[in-house]
mmCIF file of C-alpha atoms and ligand atoms in Angstrom:
data_model
loop_
_atom_site.group_PDB
_atom_site.id
_atom_site.type_symbol
_atom_site.label_atom_id
_atom_site.label_comp_id
_atom_site.label_asym_id
_atom_site.label_seq_id
_atom_site.Cartn_x
_atom_site.Cartn_y
_atom_site.Cartn_z
ATOM 1 C CA MET A 145 17.752 31.012 -27.771
ATOM 2 C CA LYS A 146 16.801 32.109 -31.283
ATOM 3 C CA LEU A 147 13.810 30.202 -32.658
ATOM 4 C CA ASP A 148 14.097 28.958 -36.236
ATOM 5 C CA GLU A 149 10.856 28.034 -37.979
ATOM 6 C CA ILE A 150 12.618 25.597 -40.280
ATOM 7 C CA ILE A 151 14.101 23.654 -37.360
ATOM 8 C CA ILE A 152 10.605 23.496 -35.829
ATOM 9 C CA SER A 153 9.193 22.195 -39.099
ATOM 10 C CA ARG A 154 12.008 19.686 -39.581
ATOM 11 C CA ALA A 155 11.634 18.410 -35.996
ATOM 12 C CA ILE A 156 7.958 17.688 -36.563
ATOM 13 C CA ILE A 157 8.475 16.008 -39.921
ATOM 14 C CA GLU A 158 11.378 13.819 -38.804
ATOM 15 C CA ARG A 159 9.890 12.776 -35.484
ATOM 16 C CA PHE A 160 6.510 12.020 -37.040
ATOM 17 C CA GLY A 161 8.243 10.113 -39.830
ATOM 18 C CA ARG A 162 10.075 7.965 -37.272
ATOM 19 C CA LYS A 163 6.913 7.268 -35.298
ATOM 20 C CA PHE A 164 4.858 6.551 -38.407
ATOM 21 C CA SER A 165 7.516 4.240 -39.807
ATOM 22 C CA GLN A 166 7.552 2.290 -36.505
ATOM 23 C CA GLY A 167 3.776 2.011 -36.741
ATOM 24 C CA LEU A 168 3.789 0.427 -40.197
ATOM 25 C CA ASP A 169 4.786 -3.097 -39.170
ATOM 26 C CA ILE A 170 3.373 -4.097 -35.816
ATOM 27 C CA ASP A 171 1.799 -6.846 -33.740
ATOM 28 C CA VAL A 172 -1.649 -5.302 -33.341
ATOM 29 C CA ALA A 173 -3.351 -2.477 -35.252
ATOM 30 C CA ILE A 174 -6.373 -1.065 -33.440
ATOM 31 C CA VAL A 175 -8.945 0.913 -35.375
ATOM 32 C CA GLY A 176 -10.774 3.473 -33.262
ATOM 33 C CA ALA A 177 -9.655 5.181 -30.046
ATOM 34 C CA GLY A 178 -12.852 4.876 -28.029
ATOM 35 C CA PRO A 179 -12.979 3.169 -24.615
ATOM 36 C CA SER A 180 -12.633 -0.408 -25.850
ATOM 37 C CA GLY A 181 -9.756 0.427 -28.194
ATOM 38 C CA LEU A 182 -7.843 2.497 -25.640
ATOM 39 C CA VAL A 183 -8.143 -0.161 -22.946
ATOM 40 C CA ALA A 184 -7.097 -2.921 -25.358
ATOM 41 C CA ALA A 185 -4.143 -0.883 -26.577
ATOM 42 C CA TYR A 186 -2.976 -0.172 -23.028
ATOM 43 C CA TYR A 187 -3.015 -3.807 -21.885
ATOM 44 C CA LEU A 188 -1.312 -5.004 -25.069
ATOM 45 C CA ALA A 189 1.456 -2.405 -24.907
ATOM 46 C CA LYS A 190 1.920 -2.996 -21.184
ATOM 47 C CA ALA A 191 2.696 -6.630 -22.075
ATOM 48 C CA GLN A 192 5.292 -5.429 -24.640
ATOM 49 C CA ALA A 193 3.221 -5.981 -27.788
ATOM 50 C CA ARG A 194 3.883 -3.457 -30.578
ATOM 51 C CA VAL A 195 0.598 -1.592 -30.914
ATOM 52 C CA ALA A 196 -0.541 1.228 -33.167
ATOM 53 C CA MET A 197 -3.922 2.853 -33.037
ATOM 54 C CA PHE A 198 -5.639 4.722 -35.873
ATOM 55 C CA GLU A 199 -8.351 7.251 -35.106
ATOM 56 C CA ARG A 200 -10.387 9.092 -37.703
ATOM 57 C CA LYS A 201 -10.974 12.191 -35.624
ATOM 58 C CA LEU A 202 -8.438 14.633 -34.181
ATOM 59 C CA SER A 203 -9.668 13.740 -30.702
ATOM 60 C CA VAL A 204 -9.400 10.331 -29.109
ATOM 61 C CA GLY A 205 -12.120 9.121 -26.739
ATOM 62 C CA GLY A 206 -14.918 8.153 -29.131
ATOM 63 C CA GLY A 207 -18.309 8.251 -27.429
ATOM 64 C CA MET A 208 -17.016 8.996 -23.942
ATOM 65 C CA TRP A 209 -16.753 12.803 -24.050
ATOM 66 C CA GLY A 210 -20.467 13.488 -24.138
ATOM 67 C CA GLY A 211 -21.520 11.052 -21.379
ATOM 68 C CA GLY A 212 -25.275 10.651 -21.797
ATOM 69 C CA MET A 213 -27.006 13.279 -23.929
ATOM 70 C CA LEU A 214 -24.058 15.663 -23.444
ATOM 71 C CA PHE A 215 -24.179 15.368 -19.636
ATOM 72 C CA ASN A 216 -20.487 14.569 -19.311
ATOM 73 C CA GLU A 217 -20.717 11.844 -16.691
ATOM 74 C CA ILE A 218 -20.647 8.169 -17.516
ATOM 75 C CA VAL A 219 -21.791 5.149 -15.544
ATOM 76 C CA ILE A 220 -19.648 2.133 -14.740
ATOM 77 C CA GLN A 221 -21.027 -0.947 -13.059
ATOM 78 C CA GLU A 222 -19.290 -2.870 -10.269
ATOM 79 C CA ALA A 223 -17.895 -5.581 -12.581
ATOM 80 C CA ALA A 224 -15.609 -3.108 -14.354
ATOM 81 C CA ARG A 225 -14.468 -1.049 -11.392
ATOM 82 C CA ARG A 226 -11.202 -2.954 -11.085
ATOM 83 C CA ILE A 227 -10.257 -1.616 -14.545
ATOM 84 C CA LEU A 228 -10.792 1.949 -13.327
ATOM 85 C CA ASP A 229 -8.517 1.096 -10.403
ATOM 86 C CA GLU A 230 -5.838 -0.167 -12.815
ATOM 87 C CA PHE A 231 -5.831 3.258 -14.503
ATOM 88 C CA GLY A 232 -6.246 5.262 -11.281
ATOM 89 C CA ILE A 233 -9.534 6.779 -12.464
ATOM 90 C CA SER A 234 -11.728 8.039 -9.634
ATOM 91 C CA ALA A 235 -15.232 6.625 -9.515
ATOM 92 C CA GLU A 236 -17.960 7.962 -7.274
ATOM 93 C CA LYS A 237 -20.494 5.524 -5.893
ATOM 94 C CA PHE A 238 -24.024 6.458 -6.923
ATOM 95 C CA GLN A 239 -25.796 3.521 -5.352
ATOM 96 C CA GLU A 240 -25.006 -0.150 -4.797
ATOM 97 C CA GLU A 241 -22.999 -1.414 -7.827
ATOM 98 C CA TYR A 242 -23.390 1.815 -9.851
ATOM 99 C CA TYR A 243 -20.540 4.325 -10.113
ATOM 100 C CA THR A 244 -20.132 7.584 -12.028
ATOM 101 C CA VAL A 245 -16.966 8.883 -13.643
ATOM 102 C CA ASP A 246 -16.250 12.318 -15.093
ATOM 103 C CA SER A 247 -16.013 11.619 -18.820
ATOM 104 C CA VAL A 248 -13.156 14.066 -19.386
ATOM 105 C CA GLU A 249 -11.085 12.393 -16.668
ATOM 106 C CA MET A 250 -11.908 9.037 -18.218
ATOM 107 C CA VAL A 251 -10.793 9.973 -21.736
ATOM 108 C CA SER A 252 -7.662 11.821 -20.711
ATOM 109 C CA THR A 253 -6.502 9.157 -18.253
ATOM 110 C CA LEU A 254 -7.098 6.187 -20.564
ATOM 111 C CA CYS A 255 -5.285 8.007 -23.351
ATOM 112 C CA SER A 256 -2.370 9.051 -21.180
ATOM 113 C CA ALA A 257 -1.943 5.504 -19.832
ATOM 114 C CA ALA A 258 -2.001 4.037 -23.342
ATOM 115 C CA CYS A 259 0.639 6.507 -24.577
ATOM 116 C CA ARG A 260 2.855 5.912 -21.564
ATOM 117 C CA ALA A 261 2.583 2.151 -22.051
ATOM 118 C CA GLY A 262 4.011 2.627 -25.558
ATOM 119 C CA VAL A 263 0.983 2.724 -27.855
ATOM 120 C CA LYS A 264 1.552 4.789 -31.005
ATOM 121 C CA ILE A 265 -1.644 6.749 -31.611
ATOM 122 C CA PHE A 266 -2.263 8.222 -35.045
ATOM 123 C CA ASN A 267 -5.161 10.647 -35.050
ATOM 124 C CA GLY A 268 -6.672 12.215 -38.128
ATOM 125 C CA ILE A 269 -6.187 8.952 -40.032
ATOM 126 C CA SER A 270 -9.052 6.818 -41.321
ATOM 127 C CA VAL A 271 -8.966 3.132 -42.076
ATOM 128 C CA GLU A 272 -10.639 2.648 -45.417
ATOM 129 C CA ASP A 273 -9.828 -0.959 -46.250
ATOM 130 C CA LEU A 274 -7.898 -4.045 -45.148
ATOM 131 C CA MET A 275 -4.841 -5.855 -46.419
ATOM 132 C CA ILE A 276 -5.644 -9.493 -47.175
ATOM 133 C CA ARG A 277 -3.561 -12.622 -47.845
ATOM 134 C CA GLU A 278 -5.461 -15.737 -48.901
ATOM 135 C CA GLU A 279 -8.020 -16.256 -46.127
ATOM 136 C CA ALA A 280 -6.714 -13.819 -43.494
ATOM 137 C CA VAL A 281 -6.548 -10.142 -42.609
ATOM 138 C CA VAL A 282 -2.907 -9.032 -42.410
ATOM 139 C CA GLY A 283 -3.129 -5.264 -42.127
ATOM 140 C CA LEU A 284 -4.856 -1.972 -42.819
ATOM 141 C CA VAL A 285 -5.270 0.459 -45.665
ATOM 142 C CA ILE A 286 -5.149 4.022 -44.350
ATOM 143 C CA ASN A 287 -5.471 7.585 -45.513
ATOM 144 C CA TRP A 288 -5.730 11.044 -43.980
ATOM 145 C CA THR A 289 -9.241 11.830 -42.808
ATOM 146 C CA ALA A 290 -8.789 15.211 -44.493
ATOM 147 C CA VAL A 291 -8.336 13.425 -47.826
ATOM 148 C CA GLU A 292 -11.438 11.347 -47.153
ATOM 149 C CA MET A 293 -13.464 14.450 -46.238
ATOM 150 C CA ALA A 294 -12.310 16.427 -49.260
ATOM 151 C CA GLY A 295 -13.095 13.521 -51.558
ATOM 152 C CA LEU A 296 -9.642 13.793 -53.131
ATOM 153 C CA HIS A 297 -8.438 11.009 -55.382
ATOM 154 C CA VAL A 298 -5.310 10.099 -53.393
ATOM 155 C CA ASP A 299 -4.084 6.536 -53.047
ATOM 156 C CA PRO A 300 -3.707 5.240 -49.481
ATOM 157 C CA LEU A 301 -0.779 3.671 -47.612
ATOM 158 C CA ALA A 302 -0.709 0.275 -45.860
ATOM 159 C CA VAL A 303 0.068 -1.025 -42.372
ATOM 160 C CA ARG A 304 1.085 -4.631 -41.745
ATOM 161 C CA ALA A 305 -0.138 -6.186 -38.489
ATOM 162 C CA ARG A 306 -0.317 -9.715 -37.165
ATOM 163 C CA PHE A 307 -3.775 -8.876 -35.896
ATOM 164 C CA VAL A 308 -6.292 -6.098 -36.471
ATOM 165 C CA VAL A 309 -8.948 -5.008 -33.964
ATOM 166 C CA ASP A 310 -12.181 -3.359 -35.066
ATOM 167 C CA ALA A 311 -12.956 -0.953 -32.202
ATOM 168 C CA THR A 312 -14.893 1.482 -34.381
ATOM 169 C CA GLY A 313 -18.060 1.376 -32.272
ATOM 170 C CA HIS A 314 -21.586 1.332 -33.699
ATOM 171 C CA PRO A 315 -20.674 1.292 -37.415
ATOM 172 C CA ALA A 316 -18.198 -1.629 -37.099
ATOM 173 C CA GLU A 317 -16.510 -0.166 -40.144
ATOM 174 C CA VAL A 318 -13.687 -2.645 -40.436
ATOM 175 C CA VAL A 319 -15.924 -5.713 -40.317
ATOM 176 C CA GLN A 320 -18.292 -4.064 -42.773
ATOM 177 C CA VAL A 321 -15.600 -3.208 -45.314
ATOM 178 C CA LEU A 322 -14.214 -6.748 -45.085
ATOM 179 C CA GLN A 323 -17.631 -8.172 -45.874
ATOM 180 C CA ARG A 324 -18.467 -5.637 -48.570
ATOM 181 C CA LYS A 325 -15.292 -6.202 -50.574
ATOM 182 C CA ASN A 326 -14.663 -9.925 -50.147
ATOM 183 C CA PRO A 327 -16.687 -13.129 -50.602
ATOM 184 C CA ILE A 328 -16.267 -14.270 -47.005
ATOM 185 C CA THR A 329 -18.162 -15.855 -44.156
ATOM 186 C CA LEU A 330 -18.027 -14.132 -40.785
ATOM 187 C CA LYS A 331 -18.264 -15.994 -37.469
ATOM 188 C CA THR A 332 -21.778 -14.665 -36.822
ATOM 189 C CA PRO A 333 -25.031 -16.662 -36.554
ATOM 190 C CA SER A 334 -25.900 -15.855 -40.197
ATOM 191 C CA GLY A 335 -22.351 -15.752 -41.551
ATOM 192 C CA SER A 336 -22.888 -12.061 -42.360
ATOM 193 C CA PHE A 337 -22.920 -8.725 -40.553
ATOM 194 C CA GLN A 338 -26.076 -8.789 -38.408
ATOM 195 C CA GLY A 339 -26.638 -5.123 -37.459
ATOM 196 C CA GLU A 340 -27.319 -3.525 -34.097
ATOM 197 C CA ARG A 341 -30.629 -3.814 -32.250
ATOM 198 C CA SER A 342 -32.382 -1.252 -30.018
ATOM 199 C CA LEU A 343 -31.570 -0.381 -26.408
ATOM 200 C CA TRP A 344 -31.323 -3.098 -23.749
ATOM 201 C CA ALA A 345 -28.419 -2.246 -21.476
ATOM 202 C CA GLU A 346 -28.301 -5.455 -19.429
ATOM 203 C CA ALA A 347 -28.303 -7.814 -22.411
ATOM 204 C CA ALA A 348 -25.983 -5.574 -24.438
ATOM 205 C CA GLU A 349 -23.356 -5.264 -21.720
ATOM 206 C CA HIS A 350 -23.247 -9.029 -21.334
ATOM 207 C CA SER A 351 -23.084 -9.882 -25.038
ATOM 208 C CA THR A 352 -20.471 -7.275 -25.928
ATOM 209 C CA VAL A 353 -18.016 -8.982 -23.589
ATOM 210 C CA GLU A 354 -19.184 -12.521 -24.309
ATOM 211 C CA ASN A 355 -18.777 -12.127 -28.094
ATOM 212 C CA THR A 356 -15.521 -10.167 -28.045
ATOM 213 C CA GLY A 357 -13.050 -12.146 -30.121
ATOM 214 C CA GLU A 358 -11.984 -13.141 -33.607
ATOM 215 C CA ILE A 359 -14.636 -12.609 -36.265
ATOM 216 C CA TYR A 360 -12.480 -13.631 -39.223
ATOM 217 C CA PRO A 361 -8.892 -14.934 -39.319
ATOM 218 C CA GLY A 362 -6.658 -12.056 -38.251
ATOM 219 C CA LEU A 363 -9.541 -9.729 -37.413
ATOM 220 C CA TYR A 364 -10.764 -9.264 -33.842
ATOM 221 C CA MET A 365 -13.486 -6.965 -32.614
ATOM 222 C CA ALA A 366 -14.085 -5.141 -29.325
ATOM 223 C CA GLY A 367 -16.642 -2.760 -27.845
ATOM 224 C CA MET A 368 -19.859 -1.756 -29.565
ATOM 225 C CA ALA A 369 -18.600 -3.123 -32.893
ATOM 226 C CA VAL A 370 -19.141 -6.570 -31.369
ATOM 227 C CA ASN A 371 -22.858 -6.059 -30.784
ATOM 228 C CA ALA A 372 -23.336 -4.356 -34.141
ATOM 229 C CA THR A 373 -21.675 -7.286 -35.907
ATOM 230 C CA MET A 374 -23.422 -10.024 -33.926
ATOM 231 C CA GLY A 375 -26.899 -8.480 -33.895
ATOM 232 C CA GLY A 376 -26.709 -7.502 -30.217
ATOM 233 C CA TYR A 377 -28.459 -4.632 -28.479
ATOM 234 C CA ARG A 378 -27.152 -1.121 -27.818
ATOM 235 C CA MET A 379 -26.428 -0.187 -24.213
ATOM 236 C CA GLY A 380 -26.394 3.612 -23.997
ATOM 237 C CA PRO A 381 -24.104 5.495 -21.591
ATOM 238 C CA VAL A 382 -23.018 2.603 -19.389
ATOM 239 C CA PHE A 383 -19.381 1.823 -20.186
ATOM 240 C CA GLY A 384 -18.311 -1.161 -18.101
ATOM 241 C CA GLY A 385 -18.776 -3.552 -21.005
ATOM 242 C CA MET A 386 -16.541 -1.398 -23.210
ATOM 243 C CA LEU A 387 -13.717 -1.584 -20.681
ATOM 244 C CA LEU A 388 -14.147 -5.319 -20.100
ATOM 245 C CA SER A 389 -14.311 -5.973 -23.839
ATOM 246 C CA GLY A 390 -11.055 -4.054 -24.373
ATOM 247 C CA GLU A 391 -9.423 -6.019 -21.594
ATOM 248 C CA LYS A 392 -10.694 -9.313 -23.021
ATOM 249 C CA VAL A 393 -9.518 -8.683 -26.575
ATOM 250 C CA ALA A 394 -6.069 -7.782 -25.241
ATOM 251 C CA ARG A 395 -5.930 -11.046 -23.279
ATOM 252 C CA LEU A 396 -7.011 -13.118 -26.291
ATOM 253 C CA LEU A 397 -4.465 -11.398 -28.519
ATOM 254 C CA LEU A 398 -1.645 -11.804 -26.018
ATOM 255 C CA GLU A 399 -2.380 -15.548 -25.987
ATOM 256 C CA ARG A 400 -2.172 -15.595 -29.800
ATOM 257 C CA LEU A 401 0.946 -13.457 -29.910
ATOM 258 C CA GLY A 402 2.578 -15.597 -27.267
ATOM 259 C CA SER A 403 1.972 -18.749 -29.233
ATOM 260 C CA SER A 404 3.092 -17.246 -32.573
ATOM 261 C CA LYS A 405 6.338 -15.714 -31.278
HETATM 262 O O1 48F B 525 -17.711 4.675 -30.638
HETATM 263 P P1 48F B 525 -16.517 4.462 -29.784
HETATM 264 O O2 48F B 525 -16.486 5.156 -28.469
HETATM 265 O O3 48F B 525 -16.293 2.873 -29.653
HETATM 266 P P2 48F B 525 -16.405 1.825 -28.452
HETATM 267 O O4 48F B 525 -15.085 1.641 -27.816
HETATM 268 O O5 48F B 525 -17.351 2.515 -27.397
HETATM 269 C C1 48F B 525 -18.704 2.736 -27.656
HETATM 270 C C2 48F B 525 -19.215 3.796 -26.683
HETATM 271 O O6 48F B 525 -18.524 5.003 -26.891
HETATM 272 C C3 48F B 525 -20.703 4.066 -26.775
HETATM 273 C C4 48F B 525 -21.558 2.931 -26.354
HETATM 274 C C5 48F B 525 -21.246 2.184 -25.105
HETATM 275 O O7 48F B 525 -21.557 2.826 -24.009
HETATM 276 O O8 48F B 525 -22.497 2.582 -26.992
HETATM 277 O O9 48F B 525 -21.038 4.422 -28.111
HETATM 278 O O10 48F B 525 -17.074 0.638 -29.002
HETATM 279 O O11 48F B 525 -15.212 4.889 -30.588
HETATM 280 C C6 48F B 525 -14.979 4.433 -31.885
HETATM 281 C C7 48F B 525 -13.900 5.315 -32.514
HETATM 282 O O12 48F B 525 -13.553 4.779 -33.782
HETATM 283 C C8 48F B 525 -13.330 5.826 -34.686
HETATM 284 C C9 48F B 525 -14.371 6.884 -34.301
HETATM 285 O O13 48F B 525 -13.990 8.183 -34.743
HETATM 286 C C10 48F B 525 -14.396 6.753 -32.782
HETATM 287 O O14 48F B 525 -13.505 7.665 -32.159
HETATM 288 N N1 48F B 525 -13.508 5.289 -36.054
HETATM 289 C C11 48F B 525 -14.653 4.817 -36.611
HETATM 290 N N2 48F B 525 -14.416 4.370 -37.844
HETATM 291 C C12 48F B 525 -13.093 4.571 -38.079
HETATM 292 C C13 48F B 525 -12.505 5.155 -36.928
HETATM 293 C C14 48F B 525 -12.228 4.319 -39.191
HETATM 294 N N3 48F B 525 -12.689 3.759 -40.321
HETATM 295 N N4 48F B 525 -10.917 4.656 -39.090
HETATM 296 C C15 48F B 525 -10.442 5.217 -37.950
HETATM 297 N N5 48F B 525 -11.208 5.476 -36.860
#
């Protein structure tokens, strides 16, 4: 076999073009490929929803890689262990109801399962704005992260989605941009973005799952973005709530998609 650089280049361009084009008009667009986003994407795609995921960084996995303070182990509590079982991720019992997971196994396995279920993951792409119709979110405005970093004046492209999920973690970037650019009321106690509070793992893990849901018509939130938006606490390197939040948002969206199909 004689390798031709132009065939290699054309293969990449055409196959990416096909994938990108399929990702432009979908059921659910997920912003952020951390634990909550990856789990949500997996369950949605497994149920045949058309899902695309946009991740600012080259690497997926969000805050999982570094475990706690760069010790690359994360803690999962009993309530979320069944989700690890669903993915075939090995958890080691530390003491009653506490389990540890190697963070690299966690990231790679969640990502692999999402891809195999049919999720289209676009890394190196940042969501900078939302597409709006009347009183609802109907898609994303995206650009290359490299363009964002270079500060180049390059217009973005758009993605249409029946539903958008903010899974951007602590900054809750999607909710924040919606509020900053539009005169809207969010479904929070104050009607506005509340901001994250300090560390209280027990309360935070509960509220992140409890408040997972629709924050504005067409816009759902999962993971740490939920607590940041609702004024909840941070939880540190315990990840059960992230997994359960991802699972919950997928279930809520599948109910919506089922009723709108
Ligand atoms: O922060 P992240 O892991 O979100 P999560 O699923 O999990 C939070 C935990 O990692 C941890 C915690 C719980 O134990 O407190 O922090 O809520 O992943 C969020 C991903 O979103 C990407 C970001 O690079 C990260 O990988 N992201 C953020 N803003 C954007 C974005 C954006 N505007 N466009 C695309 N990706």
